[in-house]
Coordinates of C-alpha atoms in Angstrom, one line a residue:
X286 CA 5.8 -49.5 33.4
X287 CA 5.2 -49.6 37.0
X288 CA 1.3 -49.8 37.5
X289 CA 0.3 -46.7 40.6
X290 CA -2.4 -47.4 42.4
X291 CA -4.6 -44.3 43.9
X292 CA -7.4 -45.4 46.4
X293 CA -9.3 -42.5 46.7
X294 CA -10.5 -39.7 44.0
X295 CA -11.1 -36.9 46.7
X296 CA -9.0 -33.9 47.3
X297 CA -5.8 -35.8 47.9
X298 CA -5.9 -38.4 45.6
X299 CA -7.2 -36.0 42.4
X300 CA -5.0 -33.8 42.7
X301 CA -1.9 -36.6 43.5
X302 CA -3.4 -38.0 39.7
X303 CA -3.9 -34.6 38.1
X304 CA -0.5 -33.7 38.5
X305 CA 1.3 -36.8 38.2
X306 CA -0.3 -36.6 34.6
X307 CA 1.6 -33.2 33.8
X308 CA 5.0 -34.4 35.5
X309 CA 5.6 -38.0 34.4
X310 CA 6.7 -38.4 31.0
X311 CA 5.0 -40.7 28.8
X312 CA 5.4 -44.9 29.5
X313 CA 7.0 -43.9 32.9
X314 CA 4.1 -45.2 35.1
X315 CA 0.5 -46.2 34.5
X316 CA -2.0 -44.4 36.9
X317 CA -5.2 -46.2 38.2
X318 CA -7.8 -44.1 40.5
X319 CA -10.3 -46.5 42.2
X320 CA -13.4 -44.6 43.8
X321 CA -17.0 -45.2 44.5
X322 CA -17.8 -41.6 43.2
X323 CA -16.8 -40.6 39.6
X324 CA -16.6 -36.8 41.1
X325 CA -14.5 -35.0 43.4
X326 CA -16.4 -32.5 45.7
X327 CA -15.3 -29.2 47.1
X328 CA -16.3 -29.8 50.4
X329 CA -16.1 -26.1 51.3
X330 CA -18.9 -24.9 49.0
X331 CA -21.2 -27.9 50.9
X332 CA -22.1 -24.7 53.2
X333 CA -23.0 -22.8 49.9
X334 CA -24.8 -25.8 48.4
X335 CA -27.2 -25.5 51.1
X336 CA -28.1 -22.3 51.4
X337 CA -28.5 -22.0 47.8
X338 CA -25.4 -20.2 46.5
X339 CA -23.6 -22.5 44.6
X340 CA -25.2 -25.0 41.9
X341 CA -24.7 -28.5 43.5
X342 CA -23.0 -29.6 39.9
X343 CA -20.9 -27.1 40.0
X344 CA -19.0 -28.0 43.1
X345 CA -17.9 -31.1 41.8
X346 CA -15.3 -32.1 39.7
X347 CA -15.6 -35.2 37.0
X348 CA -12.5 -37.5 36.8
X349 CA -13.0 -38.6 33.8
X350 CA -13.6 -35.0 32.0
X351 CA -10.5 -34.0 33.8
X352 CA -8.0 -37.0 34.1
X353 CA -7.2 -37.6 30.4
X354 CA -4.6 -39.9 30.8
X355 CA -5.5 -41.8 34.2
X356 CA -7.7 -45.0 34.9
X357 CA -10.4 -43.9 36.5
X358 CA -12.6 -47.1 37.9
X359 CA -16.1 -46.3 39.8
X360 CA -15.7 -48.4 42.8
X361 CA -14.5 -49.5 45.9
X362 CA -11.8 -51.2 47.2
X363 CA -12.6 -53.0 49.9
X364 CA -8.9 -54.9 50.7
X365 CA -5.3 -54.4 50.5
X366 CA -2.7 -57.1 50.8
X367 CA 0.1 -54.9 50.8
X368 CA 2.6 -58.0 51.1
X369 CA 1.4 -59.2 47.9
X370 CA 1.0 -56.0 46.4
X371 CA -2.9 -57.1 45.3
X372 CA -6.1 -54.8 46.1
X373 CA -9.3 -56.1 46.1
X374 CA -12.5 -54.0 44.1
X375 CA -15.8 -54.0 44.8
X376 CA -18.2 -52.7 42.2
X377 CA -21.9 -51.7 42.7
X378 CA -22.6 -54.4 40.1
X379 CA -20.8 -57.2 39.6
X380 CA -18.6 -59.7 41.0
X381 CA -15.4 -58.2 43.1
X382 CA -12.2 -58.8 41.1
X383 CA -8.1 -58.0 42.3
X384 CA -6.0 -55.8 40.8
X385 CA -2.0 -55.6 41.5
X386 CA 0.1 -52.5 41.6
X387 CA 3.3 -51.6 41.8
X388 CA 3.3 -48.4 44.2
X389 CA -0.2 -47.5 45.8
X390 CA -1.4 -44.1 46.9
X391 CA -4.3 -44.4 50.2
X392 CA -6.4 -40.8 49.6
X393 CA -9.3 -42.5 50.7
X394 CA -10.5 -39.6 52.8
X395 CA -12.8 -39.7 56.0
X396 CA -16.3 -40.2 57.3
X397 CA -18.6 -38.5 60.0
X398 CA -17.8 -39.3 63.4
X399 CA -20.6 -39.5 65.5
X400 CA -21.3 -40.9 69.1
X401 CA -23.5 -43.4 70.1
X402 CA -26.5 -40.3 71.1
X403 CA -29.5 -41.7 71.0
X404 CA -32.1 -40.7 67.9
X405 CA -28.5 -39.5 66.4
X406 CA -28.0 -42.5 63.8
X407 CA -31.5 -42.5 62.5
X408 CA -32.2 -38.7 62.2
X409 CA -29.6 -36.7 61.9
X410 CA -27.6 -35.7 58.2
X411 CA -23.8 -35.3 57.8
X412 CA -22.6 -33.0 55.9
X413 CA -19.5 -34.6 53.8
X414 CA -21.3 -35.6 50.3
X415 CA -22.6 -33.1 47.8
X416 CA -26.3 -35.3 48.4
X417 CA -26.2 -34.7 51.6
X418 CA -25.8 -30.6 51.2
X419 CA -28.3 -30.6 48.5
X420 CA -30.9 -33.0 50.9
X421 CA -30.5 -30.1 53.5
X422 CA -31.5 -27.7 51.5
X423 CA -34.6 -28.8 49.8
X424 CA -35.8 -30.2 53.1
X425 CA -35.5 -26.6 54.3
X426 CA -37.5 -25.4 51.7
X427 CA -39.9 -27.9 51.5
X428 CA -40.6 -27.3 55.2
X429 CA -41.7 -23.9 54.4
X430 CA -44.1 -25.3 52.1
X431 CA -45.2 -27.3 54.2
X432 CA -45.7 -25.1 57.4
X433 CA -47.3 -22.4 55.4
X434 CA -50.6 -24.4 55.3
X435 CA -50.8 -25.3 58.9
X436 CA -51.6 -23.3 61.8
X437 CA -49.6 -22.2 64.7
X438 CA -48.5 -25.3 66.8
X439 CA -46.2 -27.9 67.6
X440 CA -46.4 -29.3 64.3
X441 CA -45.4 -25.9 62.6
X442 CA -42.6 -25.3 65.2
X443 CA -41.2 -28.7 64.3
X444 CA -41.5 -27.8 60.7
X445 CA -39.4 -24.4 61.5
X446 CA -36.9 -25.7 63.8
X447 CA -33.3 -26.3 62.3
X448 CA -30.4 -27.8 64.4
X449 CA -27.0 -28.1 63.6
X450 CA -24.4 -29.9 66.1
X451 CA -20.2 -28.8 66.1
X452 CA -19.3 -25.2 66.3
X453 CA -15.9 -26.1 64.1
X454 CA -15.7 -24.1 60.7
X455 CA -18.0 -26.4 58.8
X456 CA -20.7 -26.2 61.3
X457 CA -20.9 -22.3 61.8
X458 CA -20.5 -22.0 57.5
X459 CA -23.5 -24.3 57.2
X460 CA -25.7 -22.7 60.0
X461 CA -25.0 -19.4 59.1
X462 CA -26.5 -20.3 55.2
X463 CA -29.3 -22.0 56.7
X464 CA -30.7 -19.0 58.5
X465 CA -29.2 -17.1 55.3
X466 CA -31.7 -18.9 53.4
X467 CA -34.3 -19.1 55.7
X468 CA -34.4 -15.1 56.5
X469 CA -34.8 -15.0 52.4
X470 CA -37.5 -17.9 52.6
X471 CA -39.6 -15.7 54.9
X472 CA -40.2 -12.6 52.2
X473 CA -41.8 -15.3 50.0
X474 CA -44.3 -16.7 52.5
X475 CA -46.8 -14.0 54.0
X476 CA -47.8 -17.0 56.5
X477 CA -44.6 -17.1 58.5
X478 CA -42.8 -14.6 59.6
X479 CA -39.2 -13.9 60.7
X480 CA -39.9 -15.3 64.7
X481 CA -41.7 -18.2 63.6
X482 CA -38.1 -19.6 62.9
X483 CA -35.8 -21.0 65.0
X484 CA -32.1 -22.0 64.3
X485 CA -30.1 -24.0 67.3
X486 CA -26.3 -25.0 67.5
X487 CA -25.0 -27.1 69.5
X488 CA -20.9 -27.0 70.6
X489 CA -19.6 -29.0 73.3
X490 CA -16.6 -26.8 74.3
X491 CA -16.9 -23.2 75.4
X492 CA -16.1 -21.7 72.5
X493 CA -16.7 -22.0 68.7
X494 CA -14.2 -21.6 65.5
X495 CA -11.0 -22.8 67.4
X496 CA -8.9 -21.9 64.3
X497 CA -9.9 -18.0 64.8
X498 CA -9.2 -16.0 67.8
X499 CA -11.9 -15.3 70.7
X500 CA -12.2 -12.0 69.6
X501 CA -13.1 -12.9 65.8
X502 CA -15.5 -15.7 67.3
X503 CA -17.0 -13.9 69.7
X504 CA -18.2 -11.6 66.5
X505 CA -19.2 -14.0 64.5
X506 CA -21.5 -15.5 68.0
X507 CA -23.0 -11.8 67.7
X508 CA -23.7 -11.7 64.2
X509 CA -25.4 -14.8 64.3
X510 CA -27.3 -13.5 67.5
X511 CA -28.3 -10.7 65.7
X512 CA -29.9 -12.6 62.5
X513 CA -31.8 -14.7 64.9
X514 CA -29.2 -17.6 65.3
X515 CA -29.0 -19.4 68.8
X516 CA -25.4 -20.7 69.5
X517 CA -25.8 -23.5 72.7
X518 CA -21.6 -23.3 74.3
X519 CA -21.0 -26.1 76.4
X520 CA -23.5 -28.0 75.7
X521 CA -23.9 -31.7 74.8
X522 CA -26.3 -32.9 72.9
X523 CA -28.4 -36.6 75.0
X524 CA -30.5 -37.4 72.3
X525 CA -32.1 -36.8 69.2
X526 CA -35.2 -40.1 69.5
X527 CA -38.1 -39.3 67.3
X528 CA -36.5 -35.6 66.0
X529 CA -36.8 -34.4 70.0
X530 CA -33.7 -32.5 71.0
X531 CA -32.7 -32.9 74.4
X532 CA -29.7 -30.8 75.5
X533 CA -27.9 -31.1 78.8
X534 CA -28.8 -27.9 80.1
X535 CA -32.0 -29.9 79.9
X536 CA -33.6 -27.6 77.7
X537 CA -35.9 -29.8 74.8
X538 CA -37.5 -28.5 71.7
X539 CA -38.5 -30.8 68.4
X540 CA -36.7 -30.2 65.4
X541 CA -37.3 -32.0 61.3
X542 CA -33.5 -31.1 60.2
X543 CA -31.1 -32.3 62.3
X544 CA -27.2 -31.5 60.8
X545 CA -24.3 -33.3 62.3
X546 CA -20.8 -31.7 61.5
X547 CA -19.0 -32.4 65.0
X548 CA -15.9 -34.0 63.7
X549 CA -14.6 -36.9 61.1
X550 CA -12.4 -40.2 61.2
X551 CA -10.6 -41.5 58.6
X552 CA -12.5 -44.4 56.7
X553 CA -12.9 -47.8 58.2
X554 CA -11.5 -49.3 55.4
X555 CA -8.5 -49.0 56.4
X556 CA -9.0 -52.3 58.5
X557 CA -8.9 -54.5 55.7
X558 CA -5.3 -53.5 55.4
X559 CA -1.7 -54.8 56.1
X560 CA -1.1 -51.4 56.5
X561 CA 0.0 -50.1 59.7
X562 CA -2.6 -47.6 61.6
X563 CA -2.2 -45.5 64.6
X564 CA -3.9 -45.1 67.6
X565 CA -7.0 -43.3 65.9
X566 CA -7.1 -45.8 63.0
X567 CA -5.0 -43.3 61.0
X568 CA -2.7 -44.2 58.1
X569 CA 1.0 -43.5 59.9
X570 CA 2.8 -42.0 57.4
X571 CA 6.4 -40.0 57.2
X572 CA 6.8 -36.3 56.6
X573 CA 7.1 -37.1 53.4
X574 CA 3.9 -39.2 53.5
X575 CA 5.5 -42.1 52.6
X576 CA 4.1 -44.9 55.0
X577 CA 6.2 -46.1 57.7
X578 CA 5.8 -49.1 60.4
X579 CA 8.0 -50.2 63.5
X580 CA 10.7 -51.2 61.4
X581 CA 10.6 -47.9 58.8
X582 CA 9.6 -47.4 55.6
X583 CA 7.0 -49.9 53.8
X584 CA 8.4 -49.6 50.4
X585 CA 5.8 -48.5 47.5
X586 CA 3.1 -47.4 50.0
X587 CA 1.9 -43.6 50.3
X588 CA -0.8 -42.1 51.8
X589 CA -2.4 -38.1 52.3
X590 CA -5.1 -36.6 53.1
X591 CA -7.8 -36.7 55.9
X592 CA -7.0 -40.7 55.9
X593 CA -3.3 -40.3 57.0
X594 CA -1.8 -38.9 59.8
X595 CA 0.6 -36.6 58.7
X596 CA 3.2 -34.6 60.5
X597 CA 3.0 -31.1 60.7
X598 CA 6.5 -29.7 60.7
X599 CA 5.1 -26.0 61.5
X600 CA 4.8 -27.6 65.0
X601 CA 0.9 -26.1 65.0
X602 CA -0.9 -28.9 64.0
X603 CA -3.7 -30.5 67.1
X604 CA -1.0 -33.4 68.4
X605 CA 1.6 -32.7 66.1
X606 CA -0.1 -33.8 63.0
X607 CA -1.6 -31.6 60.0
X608 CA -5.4 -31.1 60.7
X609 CA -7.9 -33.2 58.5
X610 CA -9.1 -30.1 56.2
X611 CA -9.2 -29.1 52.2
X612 CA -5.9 -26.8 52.5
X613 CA -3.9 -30.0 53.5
X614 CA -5.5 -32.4 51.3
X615 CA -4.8 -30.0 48.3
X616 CA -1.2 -29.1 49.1
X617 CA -0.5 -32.8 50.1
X618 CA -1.8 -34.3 47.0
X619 CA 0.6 -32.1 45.0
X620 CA 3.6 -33.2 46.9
X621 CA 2.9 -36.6 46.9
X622 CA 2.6 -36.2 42.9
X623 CA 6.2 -34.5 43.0
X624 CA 7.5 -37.5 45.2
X625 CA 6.4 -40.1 43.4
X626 CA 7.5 -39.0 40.6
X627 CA 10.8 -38.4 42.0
X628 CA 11.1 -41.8 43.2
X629 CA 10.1 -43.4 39.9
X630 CA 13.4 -41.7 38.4
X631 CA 15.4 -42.8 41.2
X632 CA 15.6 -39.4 43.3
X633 CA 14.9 -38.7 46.8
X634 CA 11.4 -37.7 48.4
X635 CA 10.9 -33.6 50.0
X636 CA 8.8 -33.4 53.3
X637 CA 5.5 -32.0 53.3
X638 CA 5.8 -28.3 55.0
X639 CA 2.6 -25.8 54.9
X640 CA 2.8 -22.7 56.8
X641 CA -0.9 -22.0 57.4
X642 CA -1.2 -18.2 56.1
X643 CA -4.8 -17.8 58.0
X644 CA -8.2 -19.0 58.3
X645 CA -11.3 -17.9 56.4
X646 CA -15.2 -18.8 56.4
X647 CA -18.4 -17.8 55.1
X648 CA -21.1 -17.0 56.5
X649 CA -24.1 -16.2 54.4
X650 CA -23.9 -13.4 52.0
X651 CA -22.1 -10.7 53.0
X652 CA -20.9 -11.9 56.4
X653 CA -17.9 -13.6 56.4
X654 CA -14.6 -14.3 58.9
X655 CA -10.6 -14.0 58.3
X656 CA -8.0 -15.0 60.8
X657 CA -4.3 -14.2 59.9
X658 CA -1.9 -14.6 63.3
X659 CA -3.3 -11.7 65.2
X660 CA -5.0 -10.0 62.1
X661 CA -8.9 -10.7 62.1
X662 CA -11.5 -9.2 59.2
X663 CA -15.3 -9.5 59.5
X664 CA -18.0 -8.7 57.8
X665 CA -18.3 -7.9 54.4
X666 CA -14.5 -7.5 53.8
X667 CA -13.8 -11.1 55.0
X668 CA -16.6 -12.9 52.7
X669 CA -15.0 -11.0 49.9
X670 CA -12.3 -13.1 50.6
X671 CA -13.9 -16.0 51.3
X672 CA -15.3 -16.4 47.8
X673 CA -12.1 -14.8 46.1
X674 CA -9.7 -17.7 47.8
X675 CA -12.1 -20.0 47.4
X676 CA -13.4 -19.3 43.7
X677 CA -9.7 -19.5 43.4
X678 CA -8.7 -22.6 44.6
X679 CA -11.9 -24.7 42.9
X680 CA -9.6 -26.9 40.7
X681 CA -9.6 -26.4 36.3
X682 CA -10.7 -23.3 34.7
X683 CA -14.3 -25.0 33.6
X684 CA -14.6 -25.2 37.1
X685 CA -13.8 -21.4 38.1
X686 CA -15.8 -20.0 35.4
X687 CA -19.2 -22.1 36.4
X688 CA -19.2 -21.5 40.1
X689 CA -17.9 -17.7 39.7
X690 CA -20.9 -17.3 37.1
X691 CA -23.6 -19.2 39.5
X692 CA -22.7 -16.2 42.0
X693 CA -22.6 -13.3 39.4
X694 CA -26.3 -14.5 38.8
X695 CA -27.5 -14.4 42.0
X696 CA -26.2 -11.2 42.7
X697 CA -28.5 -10.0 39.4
X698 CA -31.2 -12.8 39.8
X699 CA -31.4 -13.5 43.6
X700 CA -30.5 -16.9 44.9
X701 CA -33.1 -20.0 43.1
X702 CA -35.4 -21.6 46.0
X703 CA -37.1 -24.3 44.1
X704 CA -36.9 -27.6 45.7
X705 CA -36.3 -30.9 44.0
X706 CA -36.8 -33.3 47.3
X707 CA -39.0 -35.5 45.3
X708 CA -35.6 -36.6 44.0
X709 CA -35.1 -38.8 46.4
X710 CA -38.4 -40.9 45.0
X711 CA -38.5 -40.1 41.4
X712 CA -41.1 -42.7 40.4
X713 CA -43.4 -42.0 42.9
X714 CA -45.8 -40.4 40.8
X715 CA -45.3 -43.1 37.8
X716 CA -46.1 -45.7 40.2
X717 CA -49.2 -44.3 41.6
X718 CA -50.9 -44.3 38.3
X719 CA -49.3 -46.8 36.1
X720 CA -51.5 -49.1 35.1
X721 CA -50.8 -53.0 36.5
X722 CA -52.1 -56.9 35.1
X723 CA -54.7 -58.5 37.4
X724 CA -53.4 -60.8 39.6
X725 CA -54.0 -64.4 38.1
X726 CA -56.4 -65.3 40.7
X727 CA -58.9 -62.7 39.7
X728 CA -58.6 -63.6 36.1
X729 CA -61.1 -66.8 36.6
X730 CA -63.7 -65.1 38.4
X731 CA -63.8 -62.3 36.2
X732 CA -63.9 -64.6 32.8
X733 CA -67.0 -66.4 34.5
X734 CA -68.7 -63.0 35.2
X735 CA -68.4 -61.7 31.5
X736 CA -69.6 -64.8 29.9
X737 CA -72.2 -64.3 27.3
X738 CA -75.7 -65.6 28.6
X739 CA -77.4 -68.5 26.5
X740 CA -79.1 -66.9 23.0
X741 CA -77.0 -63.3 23.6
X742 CA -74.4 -64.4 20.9
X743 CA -72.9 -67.3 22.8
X744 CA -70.9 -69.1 20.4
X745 CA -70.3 -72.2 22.8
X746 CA -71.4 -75.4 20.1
X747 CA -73.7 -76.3 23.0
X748 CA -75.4 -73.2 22.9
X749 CA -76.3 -73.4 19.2
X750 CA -77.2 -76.8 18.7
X751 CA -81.0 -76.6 17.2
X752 CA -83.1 -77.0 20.4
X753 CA -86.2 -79.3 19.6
X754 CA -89.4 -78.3 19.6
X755 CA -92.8 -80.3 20.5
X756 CA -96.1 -79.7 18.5

């Protein structure tokens, strides 16, 4: 059987094994997923995660509960020698070990992009992981906590102030949930009130949402005005040293959440490959994602997803290539699955084509955004079909039924706003009182102090010789 080889369990790469499961026929090929993560996340409910909407658990996806028939490993791989068909995997524990394939699948996704903005690297938060989404949100809520014990100041402000840089669709979704959940926050804590908060985005171009039309955007810029959301448009963030913002309109406020969502490249480990790249580090693949170099196709290599750049033959896509988003990833992972499998039996491969029907974002219960062509909904309409498409396109029934039920509860119950962020240190409070040996230099000094004195039940032989006695 030939051995397939999928680097990458994310959108792409689940779905490529998920359906090659249902269309190869049994001993036709062996499948092998290779990720760090044993989960797939729905990066669109990130947004959700944070303000509280969605359970964290529920936006992911097990491999192994829903790949029955796949390999799934839970690690990295770190090389690819193409020529000799052998990858190299890096567990978390353990020595790394190679493992040769037959045909190999690169769904190994993307990463933040960030600029070298000083403060940036060392305070700021992505939003691309489900921890990251979930870190977000209890530090949101803990900061309530906290600033409802301390007087108006700097301090509280810093406390209060939430930041969030890109205006693209993940960093409106996630700012508009944050001052979602924050204007909730507020009717639980007498001490602060509504303009004690302050929410701040920064975009770089003069407009935000570039997949919407200026009218729908400039709505959703109102909306947000009108919760108490402050949208900076061409403005660049200089630094972010010590949680102080400094934005070039020279404007500077302090700020103790710092969100970074202004744009993604595709993983750097693409550099251990003999795989050729493009100018942006990109996989280069063929319509029909098969990879390609100077001299053609490189037999037995595919690749999809935010990792590859793949042509959009809509003639739409930013420089002629298909976007890096969830819509792709999905679709392209279920034609590569069609194609390989086609190949295997000897047939011929079918170009990936995806007409983009529209564009659609949440915004915080009950506001939400749809761009079709020249059709735009807002409002309450749109965020109905925010959650409908998306409750929708969650992958697996189990899947559907938990998220769908999360927001049937919170309709009924109101969203939860307990925060875990003592997560991040669970044995802090173990540690503080567990109980610990002396140190073996104390040991002497303490035997010598507890020493019986002489005739107070020593039972040294010297001390109970018979001691003479003169007349």
């Amino acid at each position: 059987m030939p051995k397939i080889l999928i680097v990458g369990g994310g959108y792409a790469g689940f779905y490529t094994a998920w359906k090659l499961e249902k269309q190869l026929n049994k001993g036709e090929a062996e499948v092998m997923v290779v990720d760090p993560l044993p989960y797939m996340t729905y990066q669109p409910f990130l947004p959700e995660v944070v303000g509280g909407n969605v359970e964290p658990r529920h936006a992911l996806v097990a491999l192994r509960r829903h790949l029955k028939k796949t390999t799934v490993v839970t690690a990295r791989v770190t090389k690819i020698d193409h020529a000799s068909k052998t990858a190299t995997i890096t567990p978390e524990v353990g020595e790394p070990w190679e493992t040769s394939y037959d045909i190999i699948v690169v769904t190994a996704g993307s990463v933040s992009r960030t600029f070298p903005i000083p403060g940036v690297a060392d305070n700021a938060i992505g939003l691309k992981a489900i921890e990251e989404a979930v870190a977000i949100r209890d530090r949101i809520m803990t900061n309530f906590d906290k600033a409802a014990t301390l007087p108006a100041g700097p301090e509280r402000d810093r406390l209060l102030t939430f930041v969030v840089v890109g205006g693209g669709f993940a960093g409106i979704e996630v700012f508009a949930e944050m001052r979602s959940l924050a204007s909730d926050l507020v009717k639980k804590y007498p001490q602060i009130s509504f303009d004690d908060t302050r929410f701040h985005l920064i975009e770089a171009m003069g407009r935000i949402m570039p997949e919407v039309s200026l009218k729908t955007s400039h709505w959703v810029l109102k909306n947000l005005a009108q919760r108490g959301a402050e949208v900076h448009l061409d403005t660049q963030l200089k630094s972010a040293v010590g949680g102080v913002i400094e934005l070039s309109t020279g404007e500077s406020f302090e700020s103790d959440v710092i969100v970074w969502t202004a744009g993604v490249m595709a993983t750097p480990m693409l550099r251990n490959t003999d795989l050729p790249l493009e100018e942006r580090g990109r996989l280069r693949v063929r319509a029909d994602l098969r990879v390609e170099d100077d001299n053609g196709i490189v037999a037995d290599a595919w690749g999809a997803g935010d990792v590859s750049a793949v042509p959009d033959l809509t003639g739409k896509g930013v420089g002629g290539y298909c976007v890096p988003n969830a819509q792709h990833a999905v679709r392209q992972g279920k034609q590569l699955a069609k194609n390989i499998t086609a190949t295997v039996r000897g047939e011929l491969p079918k170009d990936y084509y995806h007409e983009n029907l529209g564009a659609v974002a949440g915004l915080g219960p009950g506001y939400g955004a749809f761009q079709s062509g020249k059709i735009g909904i807002t409002g309450f309409v749109a965020w109905i079909m925010h959650r409908g498409y998306h409750g929708l396109a969650m992958p697996t029934w189990e899947r559907k039924i938990r998220v769908i039920g999360n927001w049937v509860f919170n309709v009924i119950l109101g969203r939860d706003i307990v925060s875990i962020e003592a997560r991040e240190h669970p044995r802090a409070g173990f540690e503080a009182f567990a109980s610990r040996p002396k140190p073996a230099a104390d040991e002497a000094p303490a035997k010598a102090a507890n020493a019986p004195l002489p005739g107070k039940g020593s039972t040294t032989p010297a001390q109970n010789e018979p001691v003479a006695v003169k007349k």
